[in-house]
Coordinates of C-alpha atoms and ligand atoms in Angstrom, one line a residue:
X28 CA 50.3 100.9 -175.6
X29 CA 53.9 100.8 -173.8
X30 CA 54.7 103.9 -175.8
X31 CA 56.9 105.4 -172.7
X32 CA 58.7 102.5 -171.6
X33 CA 61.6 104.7 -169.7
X34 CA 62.6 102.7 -166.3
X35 CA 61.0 105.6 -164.1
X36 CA 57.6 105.4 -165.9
X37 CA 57.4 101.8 -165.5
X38 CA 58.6 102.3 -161.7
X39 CA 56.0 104.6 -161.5
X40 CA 53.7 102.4 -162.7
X41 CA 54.7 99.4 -160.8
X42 CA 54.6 101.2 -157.7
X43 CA 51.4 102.3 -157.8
X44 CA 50.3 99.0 -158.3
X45 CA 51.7 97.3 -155.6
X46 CA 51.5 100.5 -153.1
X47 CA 54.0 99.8 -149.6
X48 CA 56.0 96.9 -151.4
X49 CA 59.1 98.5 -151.0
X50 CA 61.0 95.6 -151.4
X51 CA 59.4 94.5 -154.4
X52 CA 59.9 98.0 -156.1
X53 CA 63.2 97.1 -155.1
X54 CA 63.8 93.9 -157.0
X55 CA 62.4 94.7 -159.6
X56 CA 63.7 97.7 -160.6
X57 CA 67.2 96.1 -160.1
X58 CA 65.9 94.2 -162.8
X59 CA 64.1 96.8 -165.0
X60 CA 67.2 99.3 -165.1
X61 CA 68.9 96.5 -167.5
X62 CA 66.0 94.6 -169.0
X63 CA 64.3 97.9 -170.5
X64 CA 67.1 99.3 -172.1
X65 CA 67.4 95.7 -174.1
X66 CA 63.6 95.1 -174.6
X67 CA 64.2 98.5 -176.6
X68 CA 66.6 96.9 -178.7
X69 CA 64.7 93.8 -179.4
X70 CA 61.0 95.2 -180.0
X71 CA 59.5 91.6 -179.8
X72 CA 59.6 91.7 -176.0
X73 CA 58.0 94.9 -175.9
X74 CA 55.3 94.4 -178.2
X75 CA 54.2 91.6 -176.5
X76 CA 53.8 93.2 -173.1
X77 CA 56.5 91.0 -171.6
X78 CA 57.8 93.1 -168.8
X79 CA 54.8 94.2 -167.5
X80 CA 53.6 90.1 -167.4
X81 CA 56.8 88.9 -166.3
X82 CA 56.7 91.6 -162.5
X83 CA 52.7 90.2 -162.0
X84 CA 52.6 86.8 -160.1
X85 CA 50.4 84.2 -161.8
X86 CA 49.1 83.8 -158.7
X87 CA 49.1 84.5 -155.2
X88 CA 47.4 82.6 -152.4
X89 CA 47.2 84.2 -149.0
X90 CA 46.1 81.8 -145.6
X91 CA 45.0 81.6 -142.1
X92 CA 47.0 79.1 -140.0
X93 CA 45.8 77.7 -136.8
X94 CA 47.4 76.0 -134.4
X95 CA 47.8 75.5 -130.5
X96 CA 51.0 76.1 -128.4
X97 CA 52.3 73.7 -125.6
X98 CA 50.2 75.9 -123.2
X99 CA 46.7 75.3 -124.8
X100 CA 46.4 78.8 -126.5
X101 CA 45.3 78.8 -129.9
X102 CA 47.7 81.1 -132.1
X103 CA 47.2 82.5 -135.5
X104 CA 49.8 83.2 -138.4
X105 CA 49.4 84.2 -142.0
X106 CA 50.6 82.1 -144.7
X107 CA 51.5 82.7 -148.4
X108 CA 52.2 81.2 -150.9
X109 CA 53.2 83.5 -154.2
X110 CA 53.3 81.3 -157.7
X111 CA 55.2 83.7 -159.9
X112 CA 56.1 82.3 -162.9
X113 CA 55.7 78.5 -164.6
X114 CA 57.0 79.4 -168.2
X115 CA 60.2 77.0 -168.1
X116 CA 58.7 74.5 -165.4
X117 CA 57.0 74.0 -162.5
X118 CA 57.0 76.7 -159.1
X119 CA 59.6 76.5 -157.7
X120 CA 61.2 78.2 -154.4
X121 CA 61.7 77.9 -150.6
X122 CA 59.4 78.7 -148.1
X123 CA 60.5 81.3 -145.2
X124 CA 59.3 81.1 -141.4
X125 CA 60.0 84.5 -140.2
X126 CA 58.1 87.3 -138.5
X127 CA 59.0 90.0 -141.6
X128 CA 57.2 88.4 -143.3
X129 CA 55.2 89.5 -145.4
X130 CA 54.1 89.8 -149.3
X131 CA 56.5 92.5 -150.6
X132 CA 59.1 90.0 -149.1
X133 CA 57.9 87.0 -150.8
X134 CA 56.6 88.6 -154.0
X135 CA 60.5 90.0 -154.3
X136 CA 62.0 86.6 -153.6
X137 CA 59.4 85.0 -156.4
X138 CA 60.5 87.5 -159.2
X139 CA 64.4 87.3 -158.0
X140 CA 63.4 83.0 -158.3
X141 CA 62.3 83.5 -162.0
X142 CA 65.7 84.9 -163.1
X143 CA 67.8 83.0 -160.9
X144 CA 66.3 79.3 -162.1
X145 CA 66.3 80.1 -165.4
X146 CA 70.0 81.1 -165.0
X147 CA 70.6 77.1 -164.0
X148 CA 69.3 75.9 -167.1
X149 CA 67.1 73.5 -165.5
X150 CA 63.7 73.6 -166.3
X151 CA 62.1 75.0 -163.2
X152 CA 59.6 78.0 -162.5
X153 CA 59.2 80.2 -159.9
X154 CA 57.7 80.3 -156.4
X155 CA 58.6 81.4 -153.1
X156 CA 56.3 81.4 -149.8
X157 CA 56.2 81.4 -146.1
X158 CA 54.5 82.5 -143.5
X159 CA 54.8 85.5 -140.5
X160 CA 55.5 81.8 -138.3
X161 CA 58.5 82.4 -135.9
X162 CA 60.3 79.2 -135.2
X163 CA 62.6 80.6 -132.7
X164 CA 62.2 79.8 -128.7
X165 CA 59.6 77.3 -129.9
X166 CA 59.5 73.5 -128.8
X167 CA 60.0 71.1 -131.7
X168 CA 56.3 69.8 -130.7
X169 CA 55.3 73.2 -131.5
X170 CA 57.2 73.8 -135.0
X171 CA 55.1 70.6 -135.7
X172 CA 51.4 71.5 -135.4
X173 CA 52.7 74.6 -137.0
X174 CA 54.0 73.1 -140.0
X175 CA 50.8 70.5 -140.1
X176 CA 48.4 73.3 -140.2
X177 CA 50.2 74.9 -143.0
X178 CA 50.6 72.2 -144.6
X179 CA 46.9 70.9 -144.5
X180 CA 45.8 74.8 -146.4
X181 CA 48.9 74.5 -148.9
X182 CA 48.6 71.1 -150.0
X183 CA 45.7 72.4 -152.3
X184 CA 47.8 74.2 -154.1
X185 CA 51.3 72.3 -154.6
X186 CA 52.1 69.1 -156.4
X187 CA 55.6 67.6 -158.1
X188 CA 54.4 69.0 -161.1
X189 CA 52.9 71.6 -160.4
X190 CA 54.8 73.6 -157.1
X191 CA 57.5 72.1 -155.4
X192 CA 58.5 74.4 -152.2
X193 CA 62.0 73.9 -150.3
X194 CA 63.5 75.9 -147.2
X195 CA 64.8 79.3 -146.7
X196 CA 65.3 81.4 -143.4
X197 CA 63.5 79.4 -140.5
X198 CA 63.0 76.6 -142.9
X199 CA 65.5 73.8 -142.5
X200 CA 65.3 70.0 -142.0
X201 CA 63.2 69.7 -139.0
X202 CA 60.5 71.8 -140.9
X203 CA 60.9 70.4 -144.2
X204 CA 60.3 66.7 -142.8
X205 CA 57.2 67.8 -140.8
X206 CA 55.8 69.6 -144.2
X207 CA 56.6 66.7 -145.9
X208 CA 55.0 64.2 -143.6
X209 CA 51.9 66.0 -143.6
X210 CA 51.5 66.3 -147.3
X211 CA 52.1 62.5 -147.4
X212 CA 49.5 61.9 -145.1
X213 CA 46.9 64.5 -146.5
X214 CA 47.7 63.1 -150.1
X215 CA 48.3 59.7 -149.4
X216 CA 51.3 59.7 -151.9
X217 CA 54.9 59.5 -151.8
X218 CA 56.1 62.1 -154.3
X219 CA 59.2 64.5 -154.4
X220 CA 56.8 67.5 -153.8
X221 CA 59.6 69.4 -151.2
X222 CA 62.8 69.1 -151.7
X223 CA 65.4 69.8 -149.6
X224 CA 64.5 66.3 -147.9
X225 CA 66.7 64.0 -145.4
X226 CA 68.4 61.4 -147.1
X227 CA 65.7 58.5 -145.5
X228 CA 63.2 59.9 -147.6
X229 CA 64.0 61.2 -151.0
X230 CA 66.4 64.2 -150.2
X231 CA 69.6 64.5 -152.1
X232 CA 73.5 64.4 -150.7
X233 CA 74.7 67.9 -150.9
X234 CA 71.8 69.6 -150.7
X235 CA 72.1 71.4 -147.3
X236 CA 75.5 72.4 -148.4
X237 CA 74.8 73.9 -152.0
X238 CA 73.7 77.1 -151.8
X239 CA 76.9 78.0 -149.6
X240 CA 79.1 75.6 -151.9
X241 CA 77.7 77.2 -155.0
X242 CA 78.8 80.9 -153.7
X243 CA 81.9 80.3 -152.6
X244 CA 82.6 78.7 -156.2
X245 CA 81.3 81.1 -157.7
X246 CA 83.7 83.6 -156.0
X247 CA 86.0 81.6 -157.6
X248 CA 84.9 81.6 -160.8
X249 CA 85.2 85.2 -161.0
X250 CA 88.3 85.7 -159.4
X251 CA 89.6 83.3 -161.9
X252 CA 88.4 85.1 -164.7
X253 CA 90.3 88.3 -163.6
X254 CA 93.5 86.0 -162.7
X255 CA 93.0 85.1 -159.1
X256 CA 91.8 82.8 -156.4
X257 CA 90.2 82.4 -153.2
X258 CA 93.3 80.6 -151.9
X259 CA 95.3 82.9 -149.3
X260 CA 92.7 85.4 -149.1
X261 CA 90.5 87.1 -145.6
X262 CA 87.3 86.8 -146.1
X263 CA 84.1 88.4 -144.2
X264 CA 81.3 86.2 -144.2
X265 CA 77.5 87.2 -142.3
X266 CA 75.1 85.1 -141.3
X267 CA 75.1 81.5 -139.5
X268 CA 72.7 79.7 -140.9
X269 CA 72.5 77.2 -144.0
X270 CA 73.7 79.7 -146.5
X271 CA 76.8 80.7 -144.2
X272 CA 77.8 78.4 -142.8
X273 CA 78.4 76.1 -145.4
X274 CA 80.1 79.0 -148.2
X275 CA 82.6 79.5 -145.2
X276 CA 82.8 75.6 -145.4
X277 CA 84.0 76.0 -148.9
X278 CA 85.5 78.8 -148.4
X279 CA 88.2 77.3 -145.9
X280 CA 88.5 74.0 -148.8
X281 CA 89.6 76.9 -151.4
X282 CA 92.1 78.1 -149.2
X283 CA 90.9 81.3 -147.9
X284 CA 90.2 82.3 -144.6
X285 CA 86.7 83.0 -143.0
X286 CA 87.1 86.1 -140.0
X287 CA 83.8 86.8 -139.1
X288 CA 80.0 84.8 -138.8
X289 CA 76.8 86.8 -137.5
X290 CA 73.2 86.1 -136.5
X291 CA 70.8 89.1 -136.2
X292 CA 72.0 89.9 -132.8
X293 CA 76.0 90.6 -133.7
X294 CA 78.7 89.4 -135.4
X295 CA 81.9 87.7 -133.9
X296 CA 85.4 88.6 -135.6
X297 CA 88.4 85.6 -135.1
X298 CA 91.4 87.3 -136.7
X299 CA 93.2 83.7 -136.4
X300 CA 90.0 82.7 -138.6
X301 CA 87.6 79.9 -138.3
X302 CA 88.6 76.8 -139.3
X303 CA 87.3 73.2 -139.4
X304 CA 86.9 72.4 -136.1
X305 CA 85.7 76.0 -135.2
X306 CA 83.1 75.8 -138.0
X307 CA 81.7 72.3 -136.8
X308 CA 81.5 74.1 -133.6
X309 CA 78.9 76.3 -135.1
X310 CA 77.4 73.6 -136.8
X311 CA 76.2 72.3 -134.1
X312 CA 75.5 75.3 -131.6
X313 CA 73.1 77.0 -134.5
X314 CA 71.4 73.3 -136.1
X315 CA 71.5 71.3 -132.7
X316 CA 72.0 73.6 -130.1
X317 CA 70.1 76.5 -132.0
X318 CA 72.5 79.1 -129.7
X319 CA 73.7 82.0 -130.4
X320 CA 77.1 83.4 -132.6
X321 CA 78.1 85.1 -129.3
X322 CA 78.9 82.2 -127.3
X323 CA 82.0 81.3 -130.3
X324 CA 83.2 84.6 -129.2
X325 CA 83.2 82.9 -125.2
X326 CA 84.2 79.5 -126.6
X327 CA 87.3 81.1 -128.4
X328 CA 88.4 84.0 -126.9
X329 CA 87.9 86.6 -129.7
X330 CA 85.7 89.7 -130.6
X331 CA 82.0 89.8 -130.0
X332 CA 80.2 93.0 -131.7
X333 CA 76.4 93.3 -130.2
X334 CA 73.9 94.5 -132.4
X335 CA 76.5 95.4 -135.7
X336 CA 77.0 93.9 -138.8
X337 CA 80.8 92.6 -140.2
X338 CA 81.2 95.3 -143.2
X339 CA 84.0 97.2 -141.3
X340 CA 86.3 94.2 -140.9
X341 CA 88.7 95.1 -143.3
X342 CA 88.8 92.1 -145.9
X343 CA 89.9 90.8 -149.4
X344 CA 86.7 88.7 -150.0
X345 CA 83.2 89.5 -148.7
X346 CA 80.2 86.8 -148.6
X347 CA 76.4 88.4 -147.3
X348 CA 74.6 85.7 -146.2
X349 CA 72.2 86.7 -144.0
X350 CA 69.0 88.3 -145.0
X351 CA 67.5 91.2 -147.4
X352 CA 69.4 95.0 -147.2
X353 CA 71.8 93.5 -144.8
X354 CA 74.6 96.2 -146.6
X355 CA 73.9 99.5 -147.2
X356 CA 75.8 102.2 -148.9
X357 CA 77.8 103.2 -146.2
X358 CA 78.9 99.7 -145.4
X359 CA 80.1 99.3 -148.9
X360 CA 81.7 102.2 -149.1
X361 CA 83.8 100.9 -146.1
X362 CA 84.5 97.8 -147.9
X363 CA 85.8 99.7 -151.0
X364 CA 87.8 101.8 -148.8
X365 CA 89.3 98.5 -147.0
X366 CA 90.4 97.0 -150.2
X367 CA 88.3 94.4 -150.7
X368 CA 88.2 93.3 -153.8
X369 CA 84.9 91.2 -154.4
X370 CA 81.5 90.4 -153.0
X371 CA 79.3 87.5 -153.9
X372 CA 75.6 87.3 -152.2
X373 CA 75.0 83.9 -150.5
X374 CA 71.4 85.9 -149.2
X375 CA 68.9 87.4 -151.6
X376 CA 69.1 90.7 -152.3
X377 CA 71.2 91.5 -149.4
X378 CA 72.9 94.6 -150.9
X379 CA 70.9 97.4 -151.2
X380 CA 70.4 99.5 -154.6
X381 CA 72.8 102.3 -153.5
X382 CA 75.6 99.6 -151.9
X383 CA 75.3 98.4 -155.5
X384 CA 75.8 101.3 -156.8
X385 CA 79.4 102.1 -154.9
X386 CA 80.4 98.6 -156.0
X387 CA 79.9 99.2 -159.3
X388 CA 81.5 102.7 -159.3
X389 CA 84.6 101.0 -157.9
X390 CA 84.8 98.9 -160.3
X391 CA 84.6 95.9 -157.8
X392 CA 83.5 92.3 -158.7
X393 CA 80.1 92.1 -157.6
X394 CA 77.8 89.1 -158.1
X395 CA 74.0 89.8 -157.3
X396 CA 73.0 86.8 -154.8
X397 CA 70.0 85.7 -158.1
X398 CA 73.2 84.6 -159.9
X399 CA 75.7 83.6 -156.9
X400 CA 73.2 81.5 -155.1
X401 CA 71.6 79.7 -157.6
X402 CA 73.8 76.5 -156.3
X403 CA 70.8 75.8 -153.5
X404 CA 67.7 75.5 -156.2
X405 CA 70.0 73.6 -158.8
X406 CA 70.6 70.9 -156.1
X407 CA 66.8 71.2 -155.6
X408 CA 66.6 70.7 -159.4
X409 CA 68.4 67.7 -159.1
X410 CA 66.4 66.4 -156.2
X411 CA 63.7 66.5 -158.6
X412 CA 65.4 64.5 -161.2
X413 CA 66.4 61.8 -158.6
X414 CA 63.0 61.1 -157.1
X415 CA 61.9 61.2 -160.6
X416 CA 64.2 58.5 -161.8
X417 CA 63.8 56.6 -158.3
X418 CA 67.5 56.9 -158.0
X419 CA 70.2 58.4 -155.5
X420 CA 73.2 60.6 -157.0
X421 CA 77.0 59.6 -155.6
X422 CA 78.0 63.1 -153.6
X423 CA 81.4 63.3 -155.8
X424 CA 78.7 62.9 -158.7
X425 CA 76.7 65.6 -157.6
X426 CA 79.2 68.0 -156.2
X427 CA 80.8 67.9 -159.6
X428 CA 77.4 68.7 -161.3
X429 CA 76.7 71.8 -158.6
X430 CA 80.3 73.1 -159.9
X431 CA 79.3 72.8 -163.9
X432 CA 76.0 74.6 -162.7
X433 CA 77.9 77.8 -161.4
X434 CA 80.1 77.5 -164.1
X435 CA 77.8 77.9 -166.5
X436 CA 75.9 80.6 -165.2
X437 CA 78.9 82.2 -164.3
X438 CA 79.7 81.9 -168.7
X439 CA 76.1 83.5 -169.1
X440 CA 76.8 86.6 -166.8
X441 CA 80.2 87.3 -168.3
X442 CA 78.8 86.6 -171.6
X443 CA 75.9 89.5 -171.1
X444 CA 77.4 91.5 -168.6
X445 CA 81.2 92.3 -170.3
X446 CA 81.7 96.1 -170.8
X447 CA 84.2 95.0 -173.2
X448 CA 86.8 96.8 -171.2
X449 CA 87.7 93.5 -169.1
X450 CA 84.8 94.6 -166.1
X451 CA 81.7 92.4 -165.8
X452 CA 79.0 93.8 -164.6
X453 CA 77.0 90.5 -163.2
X454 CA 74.0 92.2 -162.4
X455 CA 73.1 93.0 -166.1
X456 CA 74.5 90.0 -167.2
X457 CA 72.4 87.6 -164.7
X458 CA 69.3 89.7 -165.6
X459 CA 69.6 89.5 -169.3
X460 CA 70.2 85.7 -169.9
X461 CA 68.2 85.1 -166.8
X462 CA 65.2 86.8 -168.9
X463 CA 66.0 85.5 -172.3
X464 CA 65.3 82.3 -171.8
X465 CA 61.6 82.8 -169.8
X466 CA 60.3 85.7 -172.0
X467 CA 60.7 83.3 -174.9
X468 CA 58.8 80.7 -173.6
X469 CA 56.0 83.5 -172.4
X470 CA 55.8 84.5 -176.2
X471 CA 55.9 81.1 -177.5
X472 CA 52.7 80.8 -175.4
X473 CA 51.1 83.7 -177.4
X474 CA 48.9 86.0 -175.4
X475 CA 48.3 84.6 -171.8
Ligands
NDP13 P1 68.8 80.4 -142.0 O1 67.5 80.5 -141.3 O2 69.5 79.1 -142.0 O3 69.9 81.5 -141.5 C1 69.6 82.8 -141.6 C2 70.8 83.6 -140.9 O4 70.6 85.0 -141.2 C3 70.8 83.4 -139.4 O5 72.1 83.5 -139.0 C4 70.0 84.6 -138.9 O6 70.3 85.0 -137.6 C5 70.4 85.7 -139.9 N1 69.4 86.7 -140.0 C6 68.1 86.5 -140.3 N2 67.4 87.7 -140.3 C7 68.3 88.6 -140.0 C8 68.3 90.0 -139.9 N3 67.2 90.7 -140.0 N4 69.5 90.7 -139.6 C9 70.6 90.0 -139.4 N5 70.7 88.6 -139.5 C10 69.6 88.0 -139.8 O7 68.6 80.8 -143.5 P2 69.4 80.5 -144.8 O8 70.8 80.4 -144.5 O9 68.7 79.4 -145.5 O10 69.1 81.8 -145.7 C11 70.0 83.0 -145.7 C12 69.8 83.8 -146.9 O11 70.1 83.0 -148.1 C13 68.3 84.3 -147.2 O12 68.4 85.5 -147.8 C14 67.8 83.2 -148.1 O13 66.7 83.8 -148.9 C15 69.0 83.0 -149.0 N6 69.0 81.7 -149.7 C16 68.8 80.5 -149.1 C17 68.8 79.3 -149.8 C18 68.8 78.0 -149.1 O14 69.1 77.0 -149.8 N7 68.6 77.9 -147.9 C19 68.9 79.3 -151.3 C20 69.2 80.7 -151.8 C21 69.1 81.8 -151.1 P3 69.2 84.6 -136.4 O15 69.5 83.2 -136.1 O16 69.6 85.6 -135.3 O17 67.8 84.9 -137.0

């Protein structure tokens, strides 16, 4: 058994298994292409059949949702919820409202989660969920009985120890609180079981802003490594939501300077960049407002590009934080030609395998986004820890514990991912002591 464990038999393997997950096939052979190579070298894993556990979920639940919009009609939306792996804790991952979705999405996001919260070194599983829900042009009412209806199927199945879920795309406070109001009254319980809470009920300070914070310091902590900063540096940032908005926010406090923001219509460029009071701006057109990046371009007189993405902007620094294959090769090949110097992934897998590829032949710093993002579910970690303890954190207290975080996973990467040579790859090093630490646990469990 596992006699041919080359990547492309595995692939093969995998794919046929999961037929039309493209994205999953994607993930996970981003993972595969290092962690094969070193199972080889350490014929424990392999014996044991850990690879092949580690890419099946433990479970995945799959549910109708029900609910009526403002003009009496009765809609109906699929929801998921895909448990991938509880070796080093309970699930845990965000839950995305989104009309791609769908379970090659999710089932990627849940194998990228394993790696990524193990990377944290706080002792949480991995999940991710969501459902084919599109919040957009919706009235808050209806967000609501959407949220209660999935919340009444996927209360069965979540628990603080057992699943705790948080937001991604489509899933930010306003959701969160109707989840977790739900799940209070369907329970009748007040437990920490989402996290990503307001501060009246159990959420923790800096949580909104940590998976942006967490990136932009993680820039940092490679730059430093090869004798550099973020200070006086252009960067290119995409996206405007959580993610974005709040790396450009930290961004801005290293020093550099943020030129461009996008939503999935277009991307605006301000050559004069976007500072404080520009950013708080977009704070509130895209949480409060929930408008559109074009009107910044009306607001302050600069570029608006419809319908493109802001790879050609030439740039020192670049920050993907948007969505899944939101740079392809082409658009990294532009980036190499511009100069730029680095890219760390605020979005999951937003580079696809072939951008990867150019960044690697370039020799460019490149952090894969389940190692540069990891800031947003070590906050949630935290969370956890403070509703445990019935206790709130200080935000100078927390902020400083976020930073350790990405330090340390930053040591891990450059630990397992040096060539020797002074280049780090981060993909093979995130991979590697991202999988150390769960497949151990799996074969401490013996066969299951
Ligand atoms: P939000 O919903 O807050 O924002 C998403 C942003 O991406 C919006 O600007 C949205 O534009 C844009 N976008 C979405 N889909 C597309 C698309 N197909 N093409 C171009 N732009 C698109 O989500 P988050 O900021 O929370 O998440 C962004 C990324 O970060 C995701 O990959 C997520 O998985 C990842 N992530 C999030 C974490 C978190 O804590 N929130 C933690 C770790 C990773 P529009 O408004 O037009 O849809």
């Amino acid at each position: 058994m596992y006699d041919d464990l080359s990547v492309a038999h595995f692939m093969e393997g995998l794919i046929k298994r999961n037929s039309g997950e493209t994205e999953f096939h994607q993930a996970v052979y981003e993972f595969v292409a290092d962690a094969i190579p070193f199972i080889i070298e350490h014929p424990h894993y392999r014996k044991a059949g850990i690879i092949q556990r580690m890419t099946e979920p433990d479970r995945t639940i799959i549910f109708r949702v029900v609910w009526e919009d403002d003009e009496g009609h009765i809609r109906v939306n699929r929801g998921y919820r895909v448990q991938f792996n509880n070796s080093i804790g309970p699930y845990k991952g965000g839950l995305r409202f989104h009309p791609s979705v769908n379970l090659s999405i999710l089932k990627f996001l849940g194998f990228e989660q394993t790696f990524k919260n193990s990377l944290t070194g706080l002792p949480m599983g991995a999940g991710k969920g969501g459902s084919d829900f599109n919040p957009k042009g919706k009235s808050d009412r209806e967000v609501m009985r959407f949220c209660q209806s999935f919340m009444t199927e996927l209360a069965f199945h979540i628990g603080e120890h057992t699943d705790i879920p948080a937001g991604d795309i489509g899933v930010g406070a306003r959701e969160i609180s109707f989840l977790f109001g739900q799940y209070k009254r369907l329970s009748r319980e007040f437990t920490g079981v989402l996290t990503g809470k307001s501060l009246e009920f159990g959420g923790s300070l800096i949580r909104t802003e940590a998976t942006g914070y967490g990136n932009a310091y993680f820039m940092e902590e490679m730059l430093k490594l090869h004798g550099t900063s973020i200070s006086g540096k252009t960067c290119t940032v995409s996206g405007s939501g959580n993610v974005a908005l709040y790396c450009a926010e930290k961004i801005t406090h290293l020093g550099g300077k943020v030129l461009t923001l996008s939503d999935s219509s277009g991307f605006i460029y301000d050559p004069e960049g976007i500072d404080a009071e520009k950013l708080a701006y977009v704070i509130d057109l895209k949480t409060v407002q929930r408008g559109r990046i074009s009107e910044y371009a009306k607001k302050y007189n600069c570029e608006y590009h419809a319908g493109k993405r802001p790879w050609d902007i030439p740039c020192d620094l670049a920050f993907p934080c948007a969505t899944q294959n939101e740079l392809e090769k082409s658009d990294a090949e532009q980036l190499v030609v511009n100069g730029c110097q680095a890219v760390s992934e605020g979005a999951n897998m937003p580079s696809s395998a072939e951008a990867i590829e150019v960044f690697h032949k370039a020799k460019l710093l490149y952090a894969p986004g389940k190692a540069s993002n990891a800031g947003g579910v070590a906050v949630s970690g935290l969370e956890m820890t403070q509703n445990s303890i019935r206790m709130s954190w200080g935000e100078v207290e927390l902020e400083e514990r976020l930073r350790e975080i990405i330090k340390g996973i930053h040591r891990k990467c450059a630990k397992h991912g040096s060539d020797g040579n002074g280049y780090v790859n981060y993909v093979k090093g995130a991979n590697i002591a991202g999988f150390v630490k769960v497949a151990d646990a799996m074969l401490a469990y013996g066969v299951a």
